[in-house]
Amino acid sequence: MKHHVMRSAGVAIAAALTLAACSSDDGSSSTPDDTGSGSGDEPVTLTMSAWSLDSTPEFQLLADEFNAINPNVTVELQEYDAAEYDTQITADLSAGAAPDLYILKNLKYFATFQDGEQLVDVSDVADGVGEGNGALDFYEVDGATWAVPYRQDTWFTYYNKSLFDEAGIAHPEGAITWDEYADLANQLNDGLDATGSYQHSWQSTLQGFALAQTPGADLFSGDFSFLAPYYDRVLAMQESGAQTDFATVQTNQLTYQAQFGTQEAAMMNMGSWYVATLIAQQESGEAEDFEWGFMPAPQYDDSTLETPVSFGDPTAVGINPQIDEAKMDAAKEFLAFVGSEDAASALAQIGIKPAFASDAVTEAYFSVAGLPQDELSQFAFGTHETLPENPVSLDTAAIQNILNDAHSAILTDSVSVEDGIAEAQERVANEVG
C-alpha cells in the first residue's frame, strides 16, 4: 500500500514536469524519452553525496525507495568523510567533480552555496512538496527555493528511567525550565554513582538553546549577552559535580553515546538523531539495557512549557548546476520524493525525524521497535517549535566559528563569561563587520 501511494506521487510529479517540457516557447513537443528524464524507459543514473554509509542508512533508504517507484532511475551514493564533509563537497563543486545531487548537512553553509551559484533553483519542485514540510522555507532566497529538506532534527532531553528509579526520583511528567533541570541534575547526582547530567562539548549544546529560546536573541546583532545565563548555569553545574566538566570531556575524548548508553549520566540533552542510535546500540550490546525516554529540552522560562522551543537545522538535498541537463527532470523528481510524506514515513520507520510532519509520520515513528511509547516522549516528538541553529546569512559561518572559540575559552575557565563574550563581540565587529 505504501509503495502504491508513493508511485502515484511520483507519477504526478513526472506528469507536471513533462507538461512543463511540452509547453516550451517554440511550441515543439517532447516526451520523457526525448529528454532522457528517466520518466520513460530510458535508464538514468543520478549520483548523490553521502557519508558514513555503514552507520547512516538514510541515504541508501531514500535511493532504494525512489528506485522502487522509478525503476529506470538509479541513485548512486558517493561517500565523503563525515567530519570533513562541508570542506570536501565545496572543493568538489569548485573542481567540477561533485555529484549530481548533494546533501546540505545543515544551514551553516547554505547561503555560501546559494550565493556562489552552486545550487539549481528548485522552486517548481517546492511548489508541490506541501505544507507538511515545515523546513522548506529555510531554503528560500528572494522568493526562490534552492534545496528540499528531508529531515528536521530537534533537540530532546534523554533520561534514564532506571536511574531515576534507583535515585527514588519520580519520572518527569512534562517540559521543565533550565533552572528546574539544574535542580533535578543535582538531586540525581546526590543519589547516584552516575552524574545527574551530561553535556557534550559542542557549542550547540549551549549556544543553540540560548539563541533559540532567549527573547530577542539575534546572531547578527553583535550582542551575545544572551549567552551569559546559559554559561553561568553550566559552570555552576560543573562546579557542583552535577555534570562532567568541559575539560574532562575534551581531554578524555568522551563520547555522548557512551556517557548515556553506559549509564554514566542520568540525563543528556542531545539531537533527535540519537533515538535511532540508542535503539541500535542497545540491540547490539554496545549500550547497556535500561529503560529510557525523552522529554522536551529544558526551557528559558515557563512561558513555553506547552509548546517547547528547541533548535536544529534541517538536512536537505540540492542539485549541482553542473548536472547533465538530460538528467534534470529525474533529479527534480527525486527532490520531490525526498520532501514528501511518503519519504518521511519511510525515514520515520528507521527512527529519523523527517522534515515532513503528519499524524501518519508520527505513527510510523513510534512503530519502531525499542522506541519509548510513553506520553511524554510522544509529546516531545510532536509538539515543539524548532528554530534554526544557523540562521541563513553569508556571515553565519564566520560568526559561529568565533563563538566556538569563545565557548572553549569560557568552559575551560581561560576567560570569565563576561570577558569571553566581550572578546567574541569585538572579534565579530572587527572580522565580520
C-alpha positions as a Markdown table, in Angstrom:
| # | Residue | x | y | z |
|---|---|---|---|---|
| 1 | Met | 0.0 | 0.0 | 0.0 |
| 2 | Lys | 2.8 | 2.4 | 0.9 |
| 3 | His | 4.5 | 1.8 | -2.4 |
| 4 | His | 1.3 | 2.3 | -4.3 |
| 5 | Val | 0.8 | 5.7 | -2.7 |
| 6 | Met | 4.4 | 6.7 | -3.5 |
| 7 | Arg | 4.2 | 5.6 | -7.1 |
| 8 | Ser | 1.1 | 7.8 | -7.5 |
| 9 | Ala | 3.0 | 10.8 | -6.1 |
| 10 | Gly | 6.0 | 10.1 | -8.4 |
| 11 | Val | 3.8 | 9.9 | -11.5 |
| 12 | Ala | 2.1 | 13.2 | -10.6 |
| 13 | Ile | 5.4 | 14.9 | -10.4 |
| 14 | Ala | 6.6 | 13.3 | -13.6 |
| 15 | Ala | 3.4 | 14.5 | -15.3 |
| 16 | Ala | 3.9 | 18.0 | -14.1 |
| 17 | Leu | 7.5 | 18.2 | -15.3 |
| 18 | Thr | 6.5 | 16.6 | -18.6 |
| 19 | Leu | 3.8 | 19.1 | -19.1 |
| 20 | Ala | 6.3 | 21.9 | -18.5 |
| 21 | Ala | 8.6 | 20.4 | -21.1 |
| 22 | Cys | 5.7 | 20.2 | -23.7 |
| 23 | Ser | 4.9 | 23.9 | -23.2 |
| 24 | Ser | 8.2 | 25.2 | -24.5 |
| 25 | Asp | 8.3 | 28.6 | -26.1 |
| 26 | Asp | 8.9 | 27.2 | -29.6 |
| 27 | Gly | 5.8 | 25.1 | -29.4 |
| 28 | Ser | 7.7 | 21.9 | -30.0 |
| 29 | Ser | 6.7 | 18.8 | -28.1 |
| 30 | Ser | 8.9 | 16.4 | -26.3 |
| 31 | Thr | 8.4 | 13.2 | -24.5 |
| 32 | Pro | 10.2 | 11.9 | -21.4 |
| 33 | Asp | 12.2 | 9.6 | -23.6 |
| 34 | Asp | 13.3 | 12.6 | -25.8 |
| 35 | Thr | 14.7 | 14.4 | -22.7 |
| 36 | Gly | 16.2 | 11.3 | -21.1 |
| 37 | Ser | 14.4 | 12.5 | -17.9 |
| 38 | Gly | 14.0 | 9.0 | -16.6 |
| 39 | Ser | 10.2 | 9.2 | -16.7 |
| 40 | Gly | 10.2 | 6.8 | -19.7 |
| 41 | Asp | 12.1 | 3.6 | -20.3 |
| 42 | Glu | 15.5 | 5.4 | -20.7 |
| 43 | Pro | 17.8 | 4.4 | -17.8 |
| 44 | Val | 19.1 | 7.3 | -15.8 |
| 45 | Thr | 21.8 | 7.2 | -13.1 |
| 46 | Leu | 22.0 | 10.1 | -10.6 |
| 47 | Thr | 24.9 | 10.5 | -8.2 |
| 48 | Met | 24.4 | 11.9 | -4.7 |
| 49 | Ser | 26.8 | 12.7 | -1.9 |
| 50 | Ala | 26.6 | 10.9 | 1.4 |
| 51 | Trp | 28.7 | 10.0 | 4.5 |
| 52 | Ser | 29.2 | 7.2 | 7.0 |
| 53 | Leu | 27.2 | 4.7 | 4.9 |
| 54 | Asp | 27.7 | 1.9 | 7.4 |
| 55 | Ser | 26.1 | 3.8 | 10.2 |
| 56 | Thr | 23.8 | 6.3 | 8.3 |
| 57 | Pro | 21.2 | 4.3 | 6.4 |
| 58 | Glu | 19.0 | 7.2 | 5.4 |
| 59 | Phe | 20.8 | 7.9 | 2.1 |
| 60 | Gln | 20.5 | 4.3 | 0.8 |
| 61 | Leu | 16.9 | 4.2 | 2.0 |
| 62 | Leu | 15.9 | 7.3 | 0.0 |
| 63 | Ala | 17.8 | 5.9 | -3.1 |
| 64 | Asp | 16.1 | 2.5 | -2.8 |
| 65 | Glu | 12.6 | 3.8 | -2.1 |
| 66 | Phe | 12.8 | 6.2 | -5.0 |
| 67 | Asn | 14.1 | 3.4 | -7.3 |
| 68 | Ala | 11.2 | 1.2 | -6.2 |
| 69 | Ile | 8.8 | 3.6 | -7.8 |
| 70 | Asn | 11.0 | 4.8 | -10.6 |
| 71 | Pro | 12.8 | 1.6 | -11.7 |
| 72 | Asn | 14.6 | 3.3 | -14.5 |
| 73 | Val | 16.3 | 5.8 | -12.2 |
| 74 | Thr | 19.2 | 4.7 | -10.1 |
| 75 | Val | 20.7 | 6.9 | -7.4 |
| 76 | Glu | 24.3 | 6.0 | -6.7 |
| 77 | Leu | 25.9 | 7.3 | -3.5 |
| 78 | Gln | 29.3 | 9.0 | -3.4 |
| 79 | Glu | 30.7 | 8.7 | 0.1 |
| 80 | Tyr | 32.5 | 11.6 | 1.8 |
| 81 | Asp | 34.3 | 11.9 | 5.2 |
| 82 | Ala | 31.6 | 12.9 | 7.7 |
| 83 | Ala | 33.9 | 15.2 | 9.7 |
| 84 | Glu | 35.2 | 17.0 | 6.6 |
| 85 | Tyr | 32.1 | 16.9 | 4.5 |
| 86 | Asp | 31.5 | 20.6 | 4.0 |
| 87 | Thr | 35.1 | 21.2 | 3.1 |
| 88 | Gln | 35.2 | 18.3 | 0.7 |
| 89 | Ile | 31.9 | 18.9 | -1.1 |
| 90 | Thr | 32.9 | 22.6 | -1.5 |
| 91 | Ala | 36.2 | 21.6 | -3.1 |
| 92 | Asp | 34.4 | 19.1 | -5.4 |
| 93 | Leu | 31.9 | 21.7 | -6.5 |
| 94 | Ser | 34.7 | 24.1 | -7.3 |
| 95 | Ala | 36.6 | 21.5 | -9.2 |
| 96 | Gly | 33.6 | 20.3 | -11.2 |
| 97 | Ala | 33.8 | 16.9 | -9.6 |
| 98 | Ala | 30.7 | 17.0 | -7.3 |
| 99 | Pro | 27.8 | 14.5 | -7.8 |
| 100 | Asp | 24.6 | 15.5 | -9.5 |
| 101 | Leu | 22.8 | 15.8 | -6.1 |
| 102 | Tyr | 24.4 | 16.9 | -2.9 |
| 103 | Ile | 23.4 | 17.0 | 0.7 |
| 104 | Leu | 23.3 | 20.3 | 2.7 |
| 105 | Lys | 24.2 | 18.9 | 6.0 |
| 106 | Asn | 22.9 | 22.0 | 7.9 |
| 107 | Leu | 22.1 | 25.6 | 7.2 |
| 108 | Lys | 25.6 | 26.9 | 8.1 |
| 109 | Tyr | 26.9 | 27.0 | 4.6 |
| 110 | Phe | 23.6 | 27.1 | 2.6 |
| 111 | Ala | 24.0 | 30.8 | 1.9 |
| 112 | Thr | 27.5 | 30.3 | 0.7 |
| 113 | Phe | 26.4 | 27.6 | -1.8 |
| 114 | Gln | 23.4 | 29.6 | -2.9 |
| 115 | Asp | 25.3 | 32.9 | -3.3 |
| 116 | Gly | 28.1 | 31.0 | -5.1 |
| 117 | Glu | 25.7 | 29.7 | -7.7 |
| 118 | Gln | 26.3 | 26.1 | -6.6 |
| 119 | Leu | 22.6 | 25.3 | -6.4 |
| 120 | Val | 19.8 | 24.9 | -9.0 |
| 121 | Asp | 16.6 | 26.9 | -8.5 |
| 122 | Val | 14.1 | 24.2 | -7.5 |
| 123 | Ser | 11.1 | 26.4 | -6.9 |
| 124 | Asp | 9.0 | 24.3 | -9.2 |
| 125 | Val | 9.6 | 21.3 | -7.0 |
| 126 | Ala | 9.0 | 23.2 | -3.8 |
| 127 | Asp | 5.6 | 24.3 | -5.0 |
| 128 | Gly | 4.4 | 20.7 | -5.0 |
| 129 | Val | 6.0 | 19.5 | -1.8 |
| 130 | Gly | 3.2 | 20.5 | 0.5 |
| 131 | Glu | 2.7 | 22.5 | 3.8 |
| 132 | Gly | 3.6 | 19.5 | 5.9 |
| 133 | Asn | 7.3 | 20.1 | 5.1 |
| 134 | Gly | 7.8 | 23.0 | 7.5 |
| 135 | Ala | 11.5 | 23.3 | 6.9 |
| 136 | Leu | 11.2 | 24.3 | 3.2 |
| 137 | Asp | 11.1 | 28.0 | 4.0 |
| 138 | Phe | 14.7 | 28.0 | 5.3 |
| 139 | Tyr | 15.9 | 27.3 | 1.7 |
| 140 | Glu | 14.1 | 30.3 | 0.2 |
| 141 | Val | 16.0 | 33.3 | -1.0 |
| 142 | Asp | 14.4 | 36.2 | -2.8 |
| 143 | Gly | 11.3 | 34.2 | -3.5 |
| 144 | Ala | 13.1 | 31.2 | -5.0 |
| 145 | Thr | 13.8 | 27.8 | -3.3 |
| 146 | Trp | 17.2 | 26.2 | -3.6 |
| 147 | Ala | 17.0 | 22.9 | -1.9 |
| 148 | Val | 14.4 | 20.5 | -0.4 |
| 149 | Pro | 14.8 | 19.2 | 3.2 |
| 150 | Tyr | 14.1 | 15.6 | 4.1 |
| 151 | Arg | 14.9 | 15.6 | 7.8 |
| 152 | Gln | 14.5 | 18.1 | 10.6 |
| 153 | Asp | 16.3 | 17.2 | 13.8 |
| 154 | Thr | 15.4 | 18.9 | 17.0 |
| 155 | Trp | 16.9 | 18.5 | 20.5 |
| 156 | Phe | 15.4 | 16.5 | 23.3 |
| 157 | Thr | 16.4 | 15.7 | 26.9 |
| 158 | Tyr | 17.1 | 11.9 | 27.2 |
| 159 | Tyr | 16.6 | 10.5 | 30.6 |
| 160 | Asn | 17.4 | 7.1 | 32.1 |
| 161 | Lys | 14.2 | 5.8 | 33.8 |
| 162 | Ser | 16.1 | 3.1 | 35.6 |
| 163 | Leu | 18.5 | 5.6 | 37.2 |
| 164 | Phe | 15.6 | 7.8 | 38.2 |
| 165 | Asp | 14.0 | 4.8 | 40.0 |
| 166 | Glu | 17.3 | 4.0 | 41.7 |
| 167 | Ala | 17.6 | 7.6 | 42.9 |
| 168 | Gly | 14.0 | 7.5 | 44.1 |
| 169 | Ile | 13.0 | 10.4 | 41.9 |
| 170 | Ala | 9.8 | 10.5 | 40.0 |
| 171 | His | 9.9 | 10.4 | 36.2 |
| 172 | Pro | 9.3 | 13.8 | 34.5 |
| 173 | Glu | 5.7 | 14.5 | 33.5 |
| 174 | Gly | 6.2 | 17.4 | 31.2 |
| 175 | Ala | 8.5 | 20.1 | 30.0 |
| 176 | Ile | 10.7 | 21.9 | 32.6 |
| 177 | Thr | 12.8 | 25.0 | 32.8 |
| 178 | Trp | 16.6 | 25.1 | 32.8 |
| 179 | Asp | 16.6 | 26.0 | 36.5 |
| 180 | Glu | 14.4 | 23.0 | 37.2 |
| 181 | Tyr | 16.7 | 20.9 | 35.1 |
| 182 | Ala | 19.7 | 22.0 | 37.1 |
| 183 | Asp | 18.0 | 21.2 | 40.4 |
| 184 | Leu | 17.0 | 17.8 | 39.0 |
| 185 | Ala | 20.5 | 17.1 | 37.9 |
| 186 | Asn | 21.8 | 17.9 | 41.4 |
| 187 | Gln | 19.2 | 15.7 | 43.1 |
| 188 | Leu | 20.1 | 12.8 | 40.8 |
| 189 | Asn | 23.8 | 13.4 | 41.3 |
| 190 | Asp | 23.4 | 13.2 | 45.1 |
| 191 | Gly | 21.6 | 9.8 | 44.9 |
| 192 | Leu | 23.6 | 8.0 | 42.2 |
| 193 | Asp | 27.1 | 6.9 | 41.3 |
| 194 | Ala | 26.4 | 8.4 | 37.9 |
| 195 | Thr | 26.4 | 12.1 | 37.2 |
| 196 | Gly | 23.0 | 13.8 | 37.1 |
| 197 | Ser | 23.5 | 15.0 | 33.5 |
| 198 | Tyr | 26.0 | 15.0 | 30.7 |
| 199 | Gln | 26.6 | 17.9 | 28.3 |
| 200 | His | 28.7 | 17.3 | 25.3 |
| 201 | Ser | 31.5 | 19.7 | 24.2 |
| 202 | Trp | 29.8 | 21.1 | 21.1 |
| 203 | Gln | 28.9 | 24.8 | 21.2 |
| 204 | Ser | 25.4 | 24.0 | 20.1 |
| 205 | Thr | 24.7 | 22.2 | 23.3 |
| 206 | Leu | 24.6 | 25.6 | 25.0 |
| 207 | Gln | 24.6 | 28.3 | 22.3 |
| 208 | Gly | 21.9 | 26.6 | 20.2 |
| 209 | Phe | 19.4 | 26.7 | 23.1 |
| 210 | Ala | 20.4 | 30.2 | 24.1 |
| 211 | Leu | 19.9 | 31.6 | 20.6 |
| 212 | Ala | 16.6 | 29.8 | 20.0 |
| 213 | Gln | 15.0 | 30.4 | 23.4 |
| 214 | Thr | 16.1 | 33.8 | 24.7 |
| 215 | Pro | 13.6 | 36.5 | 23.8 |
| 216 | Gly | 15.2 | 39.0 | 21.3 |
| 217 | Ala | 18.4 | 37.0 | 20.8 |
| 218 | Asp | 19.8 | 37.7 | 17.3 |
| 219 | Leu | 23.0 | 36.1 | 16.0 |
| 220 | Phe | 23.7 | 39.0 | 13.7 |
| 221 | Ser | 23.1 | 41.8 | 16.3 |
| 222 | Gly | 26.7 | 41.7 | 17.5 |
| 223 | Asp | 25.4 | 41.4 | 21.1 |
| 224 | Phe | 25.9 | 38.0 | 22.5 |
| 225 | Ser | 25.0 | 38.8 | 26.1 |
| 226 | Phe | 22.1 | 36.4 | 25.8 |
| 227 | Leu | 24.6 | 33.6 | 26.2 |
| 228 | Ala | 25.7 | 34.6 | 29.7 |
| 229 | Pro | 22.9 | 33.0 | 31.8 |
| 230 | Tyr | 23.4 | 29.7 | 30.0 |
| 231 | Tyr | 27.2 | 29.7 | 30.7 |
| 232 | Asp | 26.7 | 30.7 | 34.3 |
| 233 | Arg | 24.3 | 27.8 | 34.8 |
| 234 | Val | 26.6 | 25.2 | 33.2 |
| 235 | Leu | 29.6 | 26.4 | 35.1 |
| 236 | Ala | 27.6 | 26.1 | 38.3 |
| 237 | Met | 26.6 | 22.5 | 37.4 |
| 238 | Gln | 30.2 | 21.7 | 36.6 |
| 239 | Glu | 31.3 | 23.1 | 39.9 |
| 240 | Ser | 28.7 | 21.1 | 41.9 |
| 241 | Gly | 29.6 | 17.9 | 40.0 |
| 242 | Ala | 26.1 | 17.5 | 38.6 |
| 243 | Gln | 27.7 | 17.2 | 35.2 |
| 244 | Thr | 31.2 | 16.4 | 33.9 |
| 245 | Asp | 33.3 | 19.4 | 33.2 |
| 246 | Phe | 34.2 | 20.5 | 29.7 |
| 247 | Ala | 37.9 | 20.0 | 30.1 |
| 248 | Thr | 37.4 | 16.4 | 31.2 |
| 249 | Val | 35.1 | 15.8 | 28.2 |
| 250 | Gln | 37.8 | 17.2 | 25.9 |
| 251 | Thr | 40.9 | 15.7 | 27.4 |
| 252 | Asn | 39.4 | 12.2 | 27.7 |
| 253 | Gln | 37.6 | 12.4 | 24.4 |
| 254 | Leu | 34.3 | 11.3 | 26.0 |
| 255 | Thr | 31.5 | 10.4 | 23.6 |
| 256 | Tyr | 28.0 | 11.2 | 24.4 |
| 257 | Gln | 26.9 | 7.8 | 23.2 |
| 258 | Ala | 29.0 | 6.1 | 25.9 |
| 259 | Gln | 28.1 | 8.6 | 28.6 |
| 260 | Phe | 24.4 | 8.0 | 28.3 |
| 261 | Gly | 24.4 | 4.5 | 26.8 |
| 262 | Thr | 26.6 | 3.0 | 29.6 |
| 263 | Gln | 24.6 | 4.8 | 32.3 |
| 264 | Glu | 27.4 | 7.3 | 33.3 |
| 265 | Ala | 24.8 | 10.1 | 33.3 |
| 266 | Ala | 21.1 | 10.1 | 34.1 |
| 267 | Met | 20.1 | 12.8 | 31.7 |
| 268 | Met | 21.5 | 14.3 | 28.5 |
| 269 | Asn | 20.4 | 16.9 | 26.0 |
| 270 | Met | 21.0 | 15.7 | 22.5 |
| 271 | Gly | 19.6 | 15.8 | 19.0 |
| 272 | Ser | 16.7 | 13.6 | 17.9 |
| 273 | Trp | 19.2 | 11.5 | 15.8 |
| 274 | Tyr | 20.3 | 9.8 | 19.0 |
| 275 | Val | 17.0 | 8.0 | 19.3 |
| 276 | Ala | 17.9 | 5.6 | 16.4 |
| 277 | Thr | 21.5 | 5.3 | 17.6 |
| 278 | Leu | 20.5 | 4.3 | 21.2 |
| 279 | Ile | 18.0 | 1.8 | 20.0 |
| 280 | Ala | 20.6 | 0.2 | 17.7 |
| 281 | Gln | 23.3 | 0.3 | 20.3 |
| 282 | Gln | 21.1 | -1.4 | 22.9 |
| 283 | Glu | 20.2 | -4.0 | 20.4 |
| 284 | Ser | 23.9 | -4.7 | 19.5 |
| 285 | Gly | 25.0 | -4.6 | 23.1 |
| 286 | Glu | 27.2 | -1.5 | 22.7 |
| 287 | Ala | 24.8 | 0.3 | 25.0 |
| 288 | Glu | 23.5 | -1.2 | 28.3 |
| 289 | Asp | 20.0 | -2.5 | 28.7 |
| 290 | Phe | 17.9 | 0.1 | 30.7 |
| 291 | Glu | 14.6 | 1.9 | 30.4 |
| 292 | Trp | 14.8 | 5.4 | 28.9 |
| 293 | Gly | 12.6 | 8.1 | 27.4 |
| 294 | Phe | 12.9 | 11.6 | 26.1 |
| 295 | Met | 11.2 | 14.8 | 27.0 |
| 296 | Pro | 11.3 | 18.4 | 25.6 |
| 297 | Ala | 14.6 | 20.1 | 26.1 |
| 298 | Pro | 14.6 | 22.5 | 29.1 |
| 299 | Gln | 13.1 | 25.9 | 28.5 |
| 300 | Tyr | 14.2 | 29.5 | 29.1 |
| 301 | Asp | 11.1 | 30.0 | 31.4 |
| 302 | Asp | 7.7 | 28.6 | 32.0 |
| 303 | Ser | 6.1 | 30.6 | 29.2 |
| 304 | Thr | 6.9 | 27.9 | 26.6 |
| 305 | Leu | 6.3 | 24.7 | 28.5 |
| 306 | Glu | 3.1 | 23.9 | 26.5 |
| 307 | Thr | 4.9 | 24.4 | 23.2 |
| 308 | Pro | 8.6 | 23.9 | 24.0 |
| 309 | Val | 11.2 | 25.8 | 21.9 |
| 310 | Ser | 14.2 | 23.9 | 20.7 |
| 311 | Phe | 16.7 | 24.2 | 17.9 |
| 312 | Gly | 18.0 | 22.3 | 15.0 |
| 313 | Asp | 19.0 | 22.7 | 11.4 |
| 314 | Pro | 17.2 | 20.7 | 8.6 |
| 315 | Thr | 19.1 | 18.5 | 6.2 |
| 316 | Ala | 18.3 | 18.9 | 2.6 |
| 317 | Val | 19.2 | 17.8 | -0.9 |
| 318 | Gly | 20.2 | 20.3 | -3.7 |
| 319 | Ile | 21.0 | 19.9 | -7.3 |
| 320 | Asn | 24.5 | 20.6 | -8.6 |
| 321 | Pro | 24.2 | 23.2 | -11.5 |
| 322 | Gln | 26.8 | 21.2 | -13.4 |
| 323 | Ile | 24.4 | 18.2 | -13.8 |
| 324 | Asp | 23.8 | 16.9 | -17.3 |
| 325 | Glu | 20.7 | 18.7 | -18.4 |
| 326 | Ala | 19.2 | 15.4 | -19.7 |
| 327 | Lys | 19.1 | 14.2 | -16.1 |
| 328 | Met | 17.5 | 17.3 | -14.6 |
| 329 | Asp | 13.9 | 16.1 | -14.6 |
| 330 | Ala | 14.9 | 12.9 | -12.8 |
| 331 | Ala | 16.8 | 14.9 | -10.3 |
| 332 | Lys | 13.8 | 17.1 | -9.6 |
| 333 | Glu | 11.6 | 14.0 | -9.3 |
| 334 | Phe | 14.0 | 12.7 | -6.6 |
| 335 | Leu | 13.9 | 16.0 | -4.7 |
| 336 | Ala | 10.1 | 16.0 | -4.8 |
| 337 | Phe | 10.2 | 12.5 | -3.4 |
| 338 | Val | 12.6 | 13.2 | -0.5 |
| 339 | Gly | 10.4 | 16.1 | 0.6 |
| 340 | Ser | 7.2 | 14.1 | 0.6 |
| 341 | Glu | 5.1 | 12.4 | 3.3 |
| 342 | Asp | 5.9 | 9.0 | 1.8 |
| 343 | Ala | 9.7 | 9.5 | 2.1 |
| 344 | Ala | 9.1 | 10.9 | 5.6 |
| 345 | Ser | 7.2 | 7.8 | 6.7 |
| 346 | Ala | 10.0 | 5.6 | 5.4 |
| 347 | Leu | 12.6 | 7.7 | 7.3 |
| 348 | Ala | 10.5 | 7.6 | 10.4 |
| 349 | Gln | 10.4 | 3.8 | 10.3 |
| 350 | Ile | 14.2 | 3.8 | 10.9 |
| 351 | Gly | 14.0 | 6.3 | 13.7 |
| 352 | Ile | 14.8 | 9.5 | 11.8 |
| 353 | Lys | 12.8 | 12.7 | 12.4 |
| 354 | Pro | 11.7 | 13.8 | 9.0 |
| 355 | Ala | 11.1 | 17.3 | 7.7 |
| 356 | Phe | 7.5 | 16.4 | 6.7 |
| 357 | Ala | 5.3 | 16.2 | 9.8 |
| 358 | Ser | 1.9 | 14.5 | 9.9 |
| 359 | Asp | -0.1 | 12.0 | 12.1 |
| 360 | Ala | 0.9 | 9.3 | 9.7 |
| 361 | Val | 4.6 | 10.1 | 10.1 |
| 362 | Thr | 4.3 | 10.2 | 13.9 |
| 363 | Glu | 2.6 | 6.8 | 13.8 |
| 364 | Ala | 5.3 | 5.4 | 11.7 |
| 365 | Tyr | 8.0 | 6.8 | 14.0 |
| 366 | Phe | 6.6 | 5.3 | 17.1 |
| 367 | Ser | 6.2 | 1.9 | 15.4 |
| 368 | Val | 10.0 | 1.5 | 15.6 |
| 369 | Ala | 10.8 | -1.4 | 17.9 |
| 370 | Gly | 12.6 | -0.3 | 21.1 |
| 371 | Leu | 11.3 | 3.3 | 20.9 |
| 372 | Pro | 9.7 | 4.6 | 24.2 |
| 373 | Gln | 5.9 | 4.6 | 24.0 |
| 374 | Asp | 5.2 | 6.9 | 27.0 |
| 375 | Glu | 3.1 | 10.1 | 26.6 |
| 376 | Leu | 6.0 | 12.5 | 27.3 |
| 377 | Ser | 8.2 | 11.0 | 24.6 |
| 378 | Gln | 5.3 | 11.4 | 22.1 |
| 379 | Phe | 4.6 | 14.9 | 23.3 |
| 380 | Ala | 8.3 | 15.8 | 22.8 |
| 381 | Phe | 8.3 | 14.4 | 19.3 |
| 382 | Gly | 5.1 | 16.0 | 18.1 |
| 383 | Thr | 4.8 | 19.3 | 20.0 |
| 384 | His | 7.6 | 21.9 | 19.7 |
| 385 | Glu | 8.9 | 24.9 | 17.9 |
| 386 | Thr | 12.3 | 24.2 | 16.3 |
| 387 | Leu | 14.3 | 27.3 | 15.4 |
| 388 | Pro | 17.5 | 27.2 | 13.2 |
| 389 | Glu | 20.9 | 26.9 | 14.9 |
| 390 | Asn | 22.4 | 28.6 | 11.9 |
| 391 | Pro | 20.1 | 31.4 | 10.6 |
| 392 | Val | 20.8 | 31.9 | 6.9 |
| 393 | Ser | 23.4 | 34.6 | 6.1 |
| 394 | Leu | 26.8 | 34.8 | 4.4 |
| 395 | Asp | 28.1 | 35.8 | 7.8 |
| 396 | Thr | 26.8 | 32.8 | 9.7 |
| 397 | Ala | 29.8 | 30.5 | 9.4 |
| 398 | Ala | 32.3 | 33.2 | 10.4 |
| 399 | Ile | 30.3 | 34.3 | 13.5 |
| 400 | Gln | 29.7 | 30.7 | 14.6 |
| 401 | Asn | 33.4 | 29.9 | 14.3 |
| 402 | Ile | 34.2 | 32.9 | 16.6 |
| 403 | Leu | 31.6 | 31.9 | 19.1 |
| 404 | Asn | 33.0 | 28.4 | 19.1 |
| 405 | Asp | 36.3 | 29.8 | 20.2 |
| 406 | Ala | 34.5 | 31.7 | 23.0 |
| 407 | His | 32.7 | 28.5 | 24.0 |
| 408 | Ser | 36.0 | 26.6 | 24.6 |
| 409 | Ala | 37.7 | 29.6 | 26.4 |
| 410 | Ile | 34.8 | 30.1 | 28.8 |
| 411 | Leu | 34.2 | 26.5 | 29.7 |
| 412 | Thr | 37.9 | 25.9 | 30.3 |
| 413 | Asp | 38.0 | 28.9 | 32.6 |
| 414 | Ser | 40.5 | 30.6 | 30.3 |
| 415 | Val | 38.3 | 33.7 | 30.5 |
| 416 | Ser | 35.3 | 34.8 | 32.5 |
| 417 | Val | 31.9 | 34.6 | 31.0 |
| 418 | Glu | 31.8 | 38.4 | 30.7 |
| 419 | Asp | 35.2 | 38.7 | 29.1 |
| 420 | Gly | 34.7 | 35.7 | 26.7 |
| 421 | Ile | 31.5 | 37.2 | 25.4 |
| 422 | Ala | 33.1 | 40.7 | 25.1 |
| 423 | Glu | 36.0 | 39.3 | 23.1 |
| 424 | Ala | 33.7 | 37.5 | 20.8 |
| 425 | Gln | 31.7 | 40.6 | 20.2 |
| 426 | Glu | 34.9 | 42.6 | 19.4 |
| 427 | Arg | 36.1 | 39.9 | 17.0 |
| 428 | Val | 32.8 | 39.8 | 15.2 |
| 429 | Ala | 32.8 | 43.6 | 14.9 |
| 430 | Asn | 36.4 | 43.6 | 13.5 |
| 431 | Glu | 36.4 | 40.4 | 11.4 |
| 432 | Val | 32.8 | 40.2 | 10.2 |
| 433 | Gly | 31.6 | 43.7 | 10.4 |
